[in-house]
PDB file of N, CA and C and ligand atoms in Angstrom:
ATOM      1  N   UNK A  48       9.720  84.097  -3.890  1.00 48.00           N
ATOM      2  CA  UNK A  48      10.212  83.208  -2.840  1.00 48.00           C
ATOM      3  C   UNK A  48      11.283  82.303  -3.458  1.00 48.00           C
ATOM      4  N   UNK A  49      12.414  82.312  -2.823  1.00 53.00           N
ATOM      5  CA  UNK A  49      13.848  81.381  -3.339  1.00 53.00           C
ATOM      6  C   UNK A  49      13.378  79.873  -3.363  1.00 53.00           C
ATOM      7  N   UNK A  50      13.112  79.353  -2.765  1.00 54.00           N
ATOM      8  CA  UNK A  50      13.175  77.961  -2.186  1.00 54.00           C
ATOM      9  C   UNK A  50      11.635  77.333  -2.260  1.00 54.00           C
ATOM     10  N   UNK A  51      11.643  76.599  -3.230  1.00 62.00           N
ATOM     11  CA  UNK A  51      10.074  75.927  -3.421  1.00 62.00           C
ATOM     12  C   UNK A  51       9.649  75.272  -2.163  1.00 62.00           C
ATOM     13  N   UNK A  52       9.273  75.566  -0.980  1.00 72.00           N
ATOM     14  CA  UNK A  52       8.722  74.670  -0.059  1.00 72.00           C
ATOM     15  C   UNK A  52       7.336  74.988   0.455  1.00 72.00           C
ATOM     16  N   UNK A  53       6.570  74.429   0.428  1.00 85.00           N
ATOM     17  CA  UNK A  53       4.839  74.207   0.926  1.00 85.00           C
ATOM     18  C   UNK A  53       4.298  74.494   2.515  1.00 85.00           C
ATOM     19  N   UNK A  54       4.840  74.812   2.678  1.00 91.00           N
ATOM     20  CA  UNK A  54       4.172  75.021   4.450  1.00 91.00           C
ATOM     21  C   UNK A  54       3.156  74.134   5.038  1.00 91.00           C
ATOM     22  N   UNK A  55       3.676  73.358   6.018  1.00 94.00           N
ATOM     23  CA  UNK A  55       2.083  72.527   5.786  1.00 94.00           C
ATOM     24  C   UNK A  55       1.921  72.600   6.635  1.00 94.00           C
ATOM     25  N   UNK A  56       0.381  72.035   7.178  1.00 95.00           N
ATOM     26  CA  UNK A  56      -0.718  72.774   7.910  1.00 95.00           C
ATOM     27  C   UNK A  56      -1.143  73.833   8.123  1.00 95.00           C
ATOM     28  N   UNK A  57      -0.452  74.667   7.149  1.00 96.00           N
ATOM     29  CA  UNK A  57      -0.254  76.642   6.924  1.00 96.00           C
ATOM     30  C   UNK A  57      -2.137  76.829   7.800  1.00 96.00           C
ATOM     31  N   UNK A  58      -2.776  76.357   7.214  1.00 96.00           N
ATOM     32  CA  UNK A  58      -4.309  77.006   7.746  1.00 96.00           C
ATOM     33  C   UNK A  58      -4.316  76.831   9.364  1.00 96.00           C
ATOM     34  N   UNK A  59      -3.994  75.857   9.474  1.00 97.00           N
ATOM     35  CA  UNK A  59      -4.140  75.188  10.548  1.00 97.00           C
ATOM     36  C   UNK A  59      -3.385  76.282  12.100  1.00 97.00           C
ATOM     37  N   UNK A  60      -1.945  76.163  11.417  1.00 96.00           N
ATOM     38  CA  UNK A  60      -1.011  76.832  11.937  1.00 96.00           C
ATOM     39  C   UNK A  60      -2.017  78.533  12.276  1.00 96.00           C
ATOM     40  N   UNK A  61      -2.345  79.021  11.164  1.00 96.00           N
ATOM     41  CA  UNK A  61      -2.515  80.271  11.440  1.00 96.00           C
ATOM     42  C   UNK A  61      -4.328  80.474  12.079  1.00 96.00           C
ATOM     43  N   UNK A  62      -5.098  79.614  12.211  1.00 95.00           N
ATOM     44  CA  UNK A  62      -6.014  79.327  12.926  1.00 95.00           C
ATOM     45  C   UNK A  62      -5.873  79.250  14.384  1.00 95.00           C
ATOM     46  N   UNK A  63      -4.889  77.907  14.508  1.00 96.00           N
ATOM     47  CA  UNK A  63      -4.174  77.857  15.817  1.00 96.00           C
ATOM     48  C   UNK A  63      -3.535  78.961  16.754  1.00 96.00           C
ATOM     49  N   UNK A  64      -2.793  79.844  15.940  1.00 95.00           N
ATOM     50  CA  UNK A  64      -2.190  80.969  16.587  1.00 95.00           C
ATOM     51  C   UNK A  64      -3.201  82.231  16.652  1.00 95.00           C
ATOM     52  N   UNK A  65      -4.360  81.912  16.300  1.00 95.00           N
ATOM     53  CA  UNK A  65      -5.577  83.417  16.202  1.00 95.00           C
ATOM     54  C   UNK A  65      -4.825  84.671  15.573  1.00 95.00           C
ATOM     55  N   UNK A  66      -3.866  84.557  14.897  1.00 96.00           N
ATOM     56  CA  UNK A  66      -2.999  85.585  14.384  1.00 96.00           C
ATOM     57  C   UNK A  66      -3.879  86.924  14.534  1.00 96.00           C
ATOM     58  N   UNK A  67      -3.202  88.260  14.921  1.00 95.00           N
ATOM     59  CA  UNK A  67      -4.111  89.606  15.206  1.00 95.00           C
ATOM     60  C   UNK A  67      -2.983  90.622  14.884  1.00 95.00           C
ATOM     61  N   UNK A  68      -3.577  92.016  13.795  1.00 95.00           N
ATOM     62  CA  UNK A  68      -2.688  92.361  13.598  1.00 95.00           C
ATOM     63  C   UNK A  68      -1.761  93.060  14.696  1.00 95.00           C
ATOM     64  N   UNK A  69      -0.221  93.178  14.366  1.00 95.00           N
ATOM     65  CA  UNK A  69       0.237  93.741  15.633  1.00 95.00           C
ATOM     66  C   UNK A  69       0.804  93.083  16.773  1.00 95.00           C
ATOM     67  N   UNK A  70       0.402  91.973  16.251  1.00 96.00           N
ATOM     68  CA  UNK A  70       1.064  90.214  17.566  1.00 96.00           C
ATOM     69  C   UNK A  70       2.332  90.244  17.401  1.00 96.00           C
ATOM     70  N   UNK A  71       2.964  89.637  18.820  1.00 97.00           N
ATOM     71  CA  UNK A  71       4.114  89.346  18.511  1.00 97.00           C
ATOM     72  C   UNK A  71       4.367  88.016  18.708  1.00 97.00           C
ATOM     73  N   UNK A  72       5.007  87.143  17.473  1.00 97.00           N
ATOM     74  CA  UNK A  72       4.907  85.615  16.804  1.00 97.00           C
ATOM     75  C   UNK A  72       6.432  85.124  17.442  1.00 97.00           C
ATOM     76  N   UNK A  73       6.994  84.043  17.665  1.00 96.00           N
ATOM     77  CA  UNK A  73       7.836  83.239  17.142  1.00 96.00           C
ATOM     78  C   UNK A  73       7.584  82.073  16.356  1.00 96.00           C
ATOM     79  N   UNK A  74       8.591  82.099  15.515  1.00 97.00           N
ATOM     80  CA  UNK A  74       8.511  80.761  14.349  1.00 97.00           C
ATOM     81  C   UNK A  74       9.781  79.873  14.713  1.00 97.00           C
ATOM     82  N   UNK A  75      10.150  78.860  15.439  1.00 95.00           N
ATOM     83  CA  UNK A  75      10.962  78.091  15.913  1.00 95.00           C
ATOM     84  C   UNK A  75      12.035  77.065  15.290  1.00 95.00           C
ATOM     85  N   UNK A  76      10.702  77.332  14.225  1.00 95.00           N
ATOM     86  CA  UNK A  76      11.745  76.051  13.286  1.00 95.00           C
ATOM     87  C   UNK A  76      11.292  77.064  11.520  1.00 95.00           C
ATOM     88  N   UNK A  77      11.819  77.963  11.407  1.00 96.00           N
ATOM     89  CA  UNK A  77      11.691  78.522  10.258  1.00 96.00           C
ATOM     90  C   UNK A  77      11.600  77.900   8.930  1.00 96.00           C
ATOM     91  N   UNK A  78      12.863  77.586   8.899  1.00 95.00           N
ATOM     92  CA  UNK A  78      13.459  76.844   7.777  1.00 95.00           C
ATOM     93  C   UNK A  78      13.023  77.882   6.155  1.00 95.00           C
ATOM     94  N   UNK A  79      12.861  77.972   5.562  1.00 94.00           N
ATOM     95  CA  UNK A  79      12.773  78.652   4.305  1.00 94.00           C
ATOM     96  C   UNK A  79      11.653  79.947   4.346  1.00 94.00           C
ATOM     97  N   UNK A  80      11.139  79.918   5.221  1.00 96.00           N
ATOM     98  CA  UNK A  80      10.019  80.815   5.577  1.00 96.00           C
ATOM     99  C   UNK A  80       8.931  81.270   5.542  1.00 96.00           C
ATOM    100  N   UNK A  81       8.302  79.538   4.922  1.00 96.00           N
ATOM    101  CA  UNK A  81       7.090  79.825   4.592  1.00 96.00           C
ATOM    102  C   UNK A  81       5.751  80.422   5.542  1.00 96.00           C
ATOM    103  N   UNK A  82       5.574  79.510   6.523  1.00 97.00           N
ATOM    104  CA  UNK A  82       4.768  79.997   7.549  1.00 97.00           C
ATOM    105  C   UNK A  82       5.358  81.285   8.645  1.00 97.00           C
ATOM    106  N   UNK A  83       6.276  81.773   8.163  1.00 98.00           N
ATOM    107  CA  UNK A  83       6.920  82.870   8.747  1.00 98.00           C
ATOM    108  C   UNK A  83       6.019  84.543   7.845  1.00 98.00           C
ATOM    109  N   UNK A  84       6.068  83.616   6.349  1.00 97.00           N
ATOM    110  CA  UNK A  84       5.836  84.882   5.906  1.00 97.00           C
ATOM    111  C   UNK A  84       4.112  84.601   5.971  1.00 97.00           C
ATOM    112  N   UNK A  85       3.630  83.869   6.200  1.00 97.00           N
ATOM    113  CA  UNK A  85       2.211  83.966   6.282  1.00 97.00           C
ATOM    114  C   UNK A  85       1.747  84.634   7.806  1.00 97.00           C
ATOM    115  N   UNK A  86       2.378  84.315   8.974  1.00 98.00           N
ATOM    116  CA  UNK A  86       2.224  84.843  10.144  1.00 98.00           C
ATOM    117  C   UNK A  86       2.433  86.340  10.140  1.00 98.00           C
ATOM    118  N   UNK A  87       3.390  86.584   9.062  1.00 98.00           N
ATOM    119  CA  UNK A  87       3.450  87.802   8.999  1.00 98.00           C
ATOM    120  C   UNK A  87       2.506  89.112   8.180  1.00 98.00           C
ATOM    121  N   UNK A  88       1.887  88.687   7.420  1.00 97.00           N
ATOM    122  CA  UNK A  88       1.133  88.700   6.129  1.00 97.00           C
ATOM    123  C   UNK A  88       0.293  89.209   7.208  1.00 97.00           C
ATOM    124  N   UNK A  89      -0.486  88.252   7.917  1.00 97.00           N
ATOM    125  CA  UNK A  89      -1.601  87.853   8.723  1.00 97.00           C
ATOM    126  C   UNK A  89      -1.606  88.838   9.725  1.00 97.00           C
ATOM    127  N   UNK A  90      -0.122  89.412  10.078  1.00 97.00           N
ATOM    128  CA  UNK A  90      -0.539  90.380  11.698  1.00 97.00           C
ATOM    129  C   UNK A  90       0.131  91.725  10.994  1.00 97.00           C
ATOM    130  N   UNK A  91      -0.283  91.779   9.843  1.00 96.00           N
ATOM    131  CA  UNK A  91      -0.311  93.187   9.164  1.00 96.00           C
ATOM    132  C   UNK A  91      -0.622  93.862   9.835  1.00 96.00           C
ATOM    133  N   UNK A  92      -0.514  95.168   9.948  1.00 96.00           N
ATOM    134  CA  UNK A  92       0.535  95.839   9.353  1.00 96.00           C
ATOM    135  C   UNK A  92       1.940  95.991  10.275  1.00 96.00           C
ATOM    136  N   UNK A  93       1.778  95.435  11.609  1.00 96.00           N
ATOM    137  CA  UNK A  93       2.535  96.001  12.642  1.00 96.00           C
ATOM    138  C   UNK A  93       2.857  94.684  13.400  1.00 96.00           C
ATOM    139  N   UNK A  94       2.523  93.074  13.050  1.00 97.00           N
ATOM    140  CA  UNK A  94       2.823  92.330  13.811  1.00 97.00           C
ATOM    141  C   UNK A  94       4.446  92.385  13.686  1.00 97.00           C
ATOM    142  N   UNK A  95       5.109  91.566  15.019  1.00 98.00           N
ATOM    143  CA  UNK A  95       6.672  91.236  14.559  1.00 98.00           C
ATOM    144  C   UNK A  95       6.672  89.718  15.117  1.00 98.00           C
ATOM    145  N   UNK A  96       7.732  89.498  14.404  1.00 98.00           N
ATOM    146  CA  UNK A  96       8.027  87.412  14.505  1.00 98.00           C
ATOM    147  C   UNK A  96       9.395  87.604  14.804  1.00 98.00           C
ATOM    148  N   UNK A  97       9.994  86.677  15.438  1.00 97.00           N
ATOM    149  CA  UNK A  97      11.251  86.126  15.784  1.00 97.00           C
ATOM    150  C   UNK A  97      11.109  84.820  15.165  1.00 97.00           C
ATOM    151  N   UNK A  98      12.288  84.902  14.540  1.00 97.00           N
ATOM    152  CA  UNK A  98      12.483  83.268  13.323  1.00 97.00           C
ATOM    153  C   UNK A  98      14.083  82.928  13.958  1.00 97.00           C
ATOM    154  N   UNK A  99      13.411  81.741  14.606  1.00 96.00           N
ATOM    155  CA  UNK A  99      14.669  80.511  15.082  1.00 96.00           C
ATOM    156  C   UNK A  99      14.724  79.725  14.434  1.00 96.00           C
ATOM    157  N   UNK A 100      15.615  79.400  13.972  1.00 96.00           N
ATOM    158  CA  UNK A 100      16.279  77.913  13.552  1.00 96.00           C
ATOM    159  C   UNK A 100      17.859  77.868  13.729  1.00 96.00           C
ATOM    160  N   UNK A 101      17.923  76.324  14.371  1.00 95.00           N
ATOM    161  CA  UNK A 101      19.585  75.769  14.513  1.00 95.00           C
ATOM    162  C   UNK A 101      20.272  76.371  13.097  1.00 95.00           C
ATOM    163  N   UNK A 102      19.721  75.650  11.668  1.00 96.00           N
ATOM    164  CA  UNK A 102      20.404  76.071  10.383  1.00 96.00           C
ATOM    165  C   UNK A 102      20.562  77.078  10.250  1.00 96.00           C
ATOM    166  N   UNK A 103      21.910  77.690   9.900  1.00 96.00           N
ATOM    167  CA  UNK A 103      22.278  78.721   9.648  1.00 96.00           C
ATOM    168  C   UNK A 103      21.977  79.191   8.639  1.00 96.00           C
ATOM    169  N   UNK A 104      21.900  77.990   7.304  1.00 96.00           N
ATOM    170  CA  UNK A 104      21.463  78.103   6.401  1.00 96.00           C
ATOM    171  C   UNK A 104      20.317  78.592   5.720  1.00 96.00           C
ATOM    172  N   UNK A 105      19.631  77.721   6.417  1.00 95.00           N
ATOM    173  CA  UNK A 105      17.799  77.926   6.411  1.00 95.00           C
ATOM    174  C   UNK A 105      17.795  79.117   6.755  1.00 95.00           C
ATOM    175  N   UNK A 106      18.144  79.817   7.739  1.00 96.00           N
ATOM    176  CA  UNK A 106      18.065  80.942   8.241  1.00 96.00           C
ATOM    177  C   UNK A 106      18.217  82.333   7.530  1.00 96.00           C
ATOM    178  N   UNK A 107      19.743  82.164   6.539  1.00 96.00           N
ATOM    179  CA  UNK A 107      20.102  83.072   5.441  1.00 96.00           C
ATOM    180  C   UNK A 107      18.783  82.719   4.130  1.00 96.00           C
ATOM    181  N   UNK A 108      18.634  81.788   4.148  1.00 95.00           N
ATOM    182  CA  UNK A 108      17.305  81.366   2.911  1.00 95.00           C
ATOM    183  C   UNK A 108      15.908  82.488   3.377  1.00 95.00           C
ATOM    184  N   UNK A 109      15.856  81.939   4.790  1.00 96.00           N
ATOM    185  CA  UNK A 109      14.485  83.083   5.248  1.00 96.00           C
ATOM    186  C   UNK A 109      14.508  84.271   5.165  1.00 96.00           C
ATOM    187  N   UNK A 110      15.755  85.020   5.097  1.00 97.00           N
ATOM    188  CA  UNK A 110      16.399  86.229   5.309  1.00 97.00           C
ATOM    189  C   UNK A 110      16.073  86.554   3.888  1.00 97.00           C
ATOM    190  N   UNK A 111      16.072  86.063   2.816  1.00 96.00           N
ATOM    191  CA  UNK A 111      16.190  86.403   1.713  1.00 96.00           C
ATOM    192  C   UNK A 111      14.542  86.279   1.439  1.00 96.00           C
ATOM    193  N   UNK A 112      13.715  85.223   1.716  1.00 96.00           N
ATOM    194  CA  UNK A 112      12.583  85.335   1.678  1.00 96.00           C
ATOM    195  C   UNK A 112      11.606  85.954   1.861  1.00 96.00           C
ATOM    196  N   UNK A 113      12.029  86.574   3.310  1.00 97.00           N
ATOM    197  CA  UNK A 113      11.381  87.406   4.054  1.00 97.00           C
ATOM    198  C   UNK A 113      11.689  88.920   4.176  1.00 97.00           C
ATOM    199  N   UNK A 114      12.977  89.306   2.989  1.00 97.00           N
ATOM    200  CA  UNK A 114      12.908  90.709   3.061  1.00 97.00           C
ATOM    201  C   UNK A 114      12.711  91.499   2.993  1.00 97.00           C
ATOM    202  N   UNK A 115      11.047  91.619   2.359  1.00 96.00           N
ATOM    203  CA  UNK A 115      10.071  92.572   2.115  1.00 96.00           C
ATOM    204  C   UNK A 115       9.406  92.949   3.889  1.00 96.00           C
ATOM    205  N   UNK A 116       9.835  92.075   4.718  1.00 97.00           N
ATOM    206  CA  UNK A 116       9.358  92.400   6.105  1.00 97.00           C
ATOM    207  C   UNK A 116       9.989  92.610   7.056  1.00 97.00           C
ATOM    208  N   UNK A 117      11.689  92.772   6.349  1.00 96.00           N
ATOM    209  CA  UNK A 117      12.434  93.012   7.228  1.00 96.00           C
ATOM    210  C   UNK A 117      12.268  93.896   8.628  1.00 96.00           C
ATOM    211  N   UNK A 118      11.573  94.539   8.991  1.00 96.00           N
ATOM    212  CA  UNK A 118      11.558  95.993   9.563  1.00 96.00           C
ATOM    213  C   UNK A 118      10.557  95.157  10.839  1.00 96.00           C
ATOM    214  N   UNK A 119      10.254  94.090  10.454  1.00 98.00           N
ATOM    215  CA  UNK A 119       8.981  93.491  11.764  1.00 98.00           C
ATOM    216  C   UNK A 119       9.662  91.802  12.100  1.00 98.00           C
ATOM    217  N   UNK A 120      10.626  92.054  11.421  1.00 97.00           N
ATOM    218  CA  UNK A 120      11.430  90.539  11.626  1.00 97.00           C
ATOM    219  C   UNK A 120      12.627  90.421  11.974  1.00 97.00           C
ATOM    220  N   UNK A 121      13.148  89.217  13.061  1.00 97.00           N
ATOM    221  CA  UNK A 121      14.375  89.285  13.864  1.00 97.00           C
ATOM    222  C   UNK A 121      14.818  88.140  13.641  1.00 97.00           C
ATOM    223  N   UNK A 122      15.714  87.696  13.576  1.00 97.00           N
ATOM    224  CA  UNK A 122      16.661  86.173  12.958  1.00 97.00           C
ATOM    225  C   UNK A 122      17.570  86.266  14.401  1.00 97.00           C
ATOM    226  N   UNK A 123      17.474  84.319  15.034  1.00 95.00           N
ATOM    227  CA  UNK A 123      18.352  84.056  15.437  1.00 95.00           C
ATOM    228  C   UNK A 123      18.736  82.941  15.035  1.00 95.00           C
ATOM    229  N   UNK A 124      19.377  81.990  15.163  1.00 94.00           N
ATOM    230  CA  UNK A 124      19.951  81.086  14.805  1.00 94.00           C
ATOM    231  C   UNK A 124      20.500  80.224  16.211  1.00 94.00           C
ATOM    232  N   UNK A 125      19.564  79.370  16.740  1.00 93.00           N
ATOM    233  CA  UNK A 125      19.553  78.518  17.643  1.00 93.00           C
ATOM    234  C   UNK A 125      18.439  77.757  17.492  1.00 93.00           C
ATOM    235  N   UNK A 126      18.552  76.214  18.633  1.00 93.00           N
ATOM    236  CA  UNK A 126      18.661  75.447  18.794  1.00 93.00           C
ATOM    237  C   UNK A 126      17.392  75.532  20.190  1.00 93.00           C
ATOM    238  N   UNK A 127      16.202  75.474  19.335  1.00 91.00           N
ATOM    239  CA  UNK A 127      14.785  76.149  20.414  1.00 91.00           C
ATOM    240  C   UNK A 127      14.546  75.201  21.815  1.00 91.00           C
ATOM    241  N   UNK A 128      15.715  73.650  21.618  1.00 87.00           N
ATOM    242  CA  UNK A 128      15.125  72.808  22.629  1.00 87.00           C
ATOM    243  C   UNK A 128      16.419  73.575  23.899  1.00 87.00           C
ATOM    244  N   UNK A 129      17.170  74.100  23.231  1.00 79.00           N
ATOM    245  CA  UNK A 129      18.356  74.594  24.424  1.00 79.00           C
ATOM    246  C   UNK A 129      17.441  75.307  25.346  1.00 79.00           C
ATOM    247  N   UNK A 130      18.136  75.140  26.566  1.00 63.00           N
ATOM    248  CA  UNK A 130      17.524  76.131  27.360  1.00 63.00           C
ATOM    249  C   UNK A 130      18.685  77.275  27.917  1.00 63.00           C
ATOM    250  N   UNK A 131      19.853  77.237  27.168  1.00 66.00           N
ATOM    251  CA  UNK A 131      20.617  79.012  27.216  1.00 66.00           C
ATOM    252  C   UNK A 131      19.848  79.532  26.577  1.00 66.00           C
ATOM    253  N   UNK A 132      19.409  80.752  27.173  1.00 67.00           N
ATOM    254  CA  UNK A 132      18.907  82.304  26.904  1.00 67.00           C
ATOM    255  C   UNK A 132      19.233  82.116  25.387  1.00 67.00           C
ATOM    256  N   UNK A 133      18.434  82.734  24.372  1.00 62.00           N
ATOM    257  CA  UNK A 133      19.013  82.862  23.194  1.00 62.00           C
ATOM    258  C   UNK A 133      19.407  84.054  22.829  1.00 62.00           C
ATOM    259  N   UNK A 134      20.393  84.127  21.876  1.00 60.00           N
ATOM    260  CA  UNK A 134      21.648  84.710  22.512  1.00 60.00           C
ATOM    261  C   UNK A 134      21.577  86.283  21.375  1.00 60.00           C
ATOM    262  N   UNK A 135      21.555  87.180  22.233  1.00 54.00           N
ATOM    263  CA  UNK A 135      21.069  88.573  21.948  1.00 54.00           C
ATOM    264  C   UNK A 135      21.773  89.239  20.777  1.00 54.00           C
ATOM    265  N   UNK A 136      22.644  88.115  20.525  1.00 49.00           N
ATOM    266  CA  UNK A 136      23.502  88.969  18.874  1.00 49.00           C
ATOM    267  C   UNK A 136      22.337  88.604  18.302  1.00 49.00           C
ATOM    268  N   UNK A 137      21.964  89.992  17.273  1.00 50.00           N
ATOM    269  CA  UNK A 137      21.013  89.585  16.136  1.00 50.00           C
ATOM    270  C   UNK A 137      22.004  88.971  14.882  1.00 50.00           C
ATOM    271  N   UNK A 138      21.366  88.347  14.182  1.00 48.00           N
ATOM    272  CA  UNK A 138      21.918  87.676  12.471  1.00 48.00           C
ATOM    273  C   UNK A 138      21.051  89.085  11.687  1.00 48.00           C
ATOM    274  N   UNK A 139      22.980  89.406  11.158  1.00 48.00           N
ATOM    275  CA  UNK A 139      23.229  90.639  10.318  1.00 48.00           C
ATOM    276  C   UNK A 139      21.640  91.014   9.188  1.00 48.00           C
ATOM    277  N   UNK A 140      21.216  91.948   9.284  1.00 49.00           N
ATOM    278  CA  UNK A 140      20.446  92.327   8.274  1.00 49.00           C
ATOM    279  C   UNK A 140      21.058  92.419   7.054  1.00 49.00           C
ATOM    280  N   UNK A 141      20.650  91.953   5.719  1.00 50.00           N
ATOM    281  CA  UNK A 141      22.121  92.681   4.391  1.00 50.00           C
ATOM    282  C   UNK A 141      20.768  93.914   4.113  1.00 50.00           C
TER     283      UNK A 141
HETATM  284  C1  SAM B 155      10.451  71.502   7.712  1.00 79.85           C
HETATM  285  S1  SAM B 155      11.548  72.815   8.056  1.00 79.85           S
HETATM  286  C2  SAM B 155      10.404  74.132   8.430  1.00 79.85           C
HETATM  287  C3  SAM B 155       9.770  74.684   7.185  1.00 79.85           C
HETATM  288  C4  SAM B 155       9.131  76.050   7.426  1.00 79.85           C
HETATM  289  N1  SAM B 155       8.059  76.018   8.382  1.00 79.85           N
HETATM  290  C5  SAM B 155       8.670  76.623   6.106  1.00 79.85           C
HETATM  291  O1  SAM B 155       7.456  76.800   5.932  1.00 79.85           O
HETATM  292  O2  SAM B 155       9.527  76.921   5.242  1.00 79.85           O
HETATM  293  C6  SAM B 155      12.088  72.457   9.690  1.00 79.85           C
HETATM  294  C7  SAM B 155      13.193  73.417  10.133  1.00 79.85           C
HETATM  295  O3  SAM B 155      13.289  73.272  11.545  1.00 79.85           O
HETATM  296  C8  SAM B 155      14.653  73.415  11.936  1.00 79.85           C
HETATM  297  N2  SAM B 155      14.776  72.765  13.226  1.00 79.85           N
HETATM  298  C9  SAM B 155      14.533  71.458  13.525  1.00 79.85           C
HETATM  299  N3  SAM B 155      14.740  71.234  14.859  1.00 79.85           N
HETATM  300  C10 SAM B 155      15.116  72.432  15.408  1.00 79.85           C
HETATM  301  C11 SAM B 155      15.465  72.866  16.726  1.00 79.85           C
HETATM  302  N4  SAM B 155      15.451  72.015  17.758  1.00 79.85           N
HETATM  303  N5  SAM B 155      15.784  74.158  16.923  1.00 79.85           N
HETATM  304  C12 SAM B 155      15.772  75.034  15.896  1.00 79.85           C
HETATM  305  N6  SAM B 155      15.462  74.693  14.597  1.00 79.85           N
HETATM  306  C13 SAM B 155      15.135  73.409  14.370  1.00 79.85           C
HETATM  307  C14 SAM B 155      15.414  72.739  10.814  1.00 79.85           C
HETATM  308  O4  SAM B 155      16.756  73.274  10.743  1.00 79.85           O
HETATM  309  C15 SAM B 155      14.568  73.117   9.561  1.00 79.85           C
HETATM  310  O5  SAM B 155      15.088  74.287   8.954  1.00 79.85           O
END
């Protein structure tokens, strides 16, 4: 993992969501990807997540974090309080 960050309430979070494998997740506020990659971990083997965040940045950070799961994971890059449709270009896989 690139970016030292802690996920917090990680238990909590994934208690809260009853995670099951095969779910389909959004993570809203990604940011480095910690609880992204635990949601994902969690709905093995077949769950998929959509990871929003405004930062574009954060976003390329998760991308890099999360690319062992690429294949069950979708990146957008918006702004979750908007209420335009979010917007159907995906953020490039490398
Ligand atoms: C504390 S970080 C999230 C950390 C992440 N859960 C992890 O475990 O790495 C919060 C993130 O939420 C994003 N964010 C905050 N408000 C947002 C909004 N309204 N829409 C989309 N992203 C938002 C920020 O850009 C930041 O990357």
């Amino acid at each position: 993992m690139e970016v030292e960050h802690t996920p917090v309430l990680l238990q909590e979070v994934l208690e809260g969501l009853q995670i099951k494998p095969g779910g389909l997740y959004i993570d809203a506020t990604t940011g480095a990807g910690g609880h992204s990659r635990a949601i994902l971990q969690a709905s093995a083997p077949s769950g998929r997540l959509l990871c929003i965040d405004a930062d574009p940045l954060a976003l390329e950070t998760a991308q890099r974090n999360l690319a062992d799961f690429a294949t069950r994971v979708r990146f957008v890059c918006a702004n979750f309080l908007s209420s335009k449709p979010l917007p159907h270009k995906r953020v490039s896989r490398r």
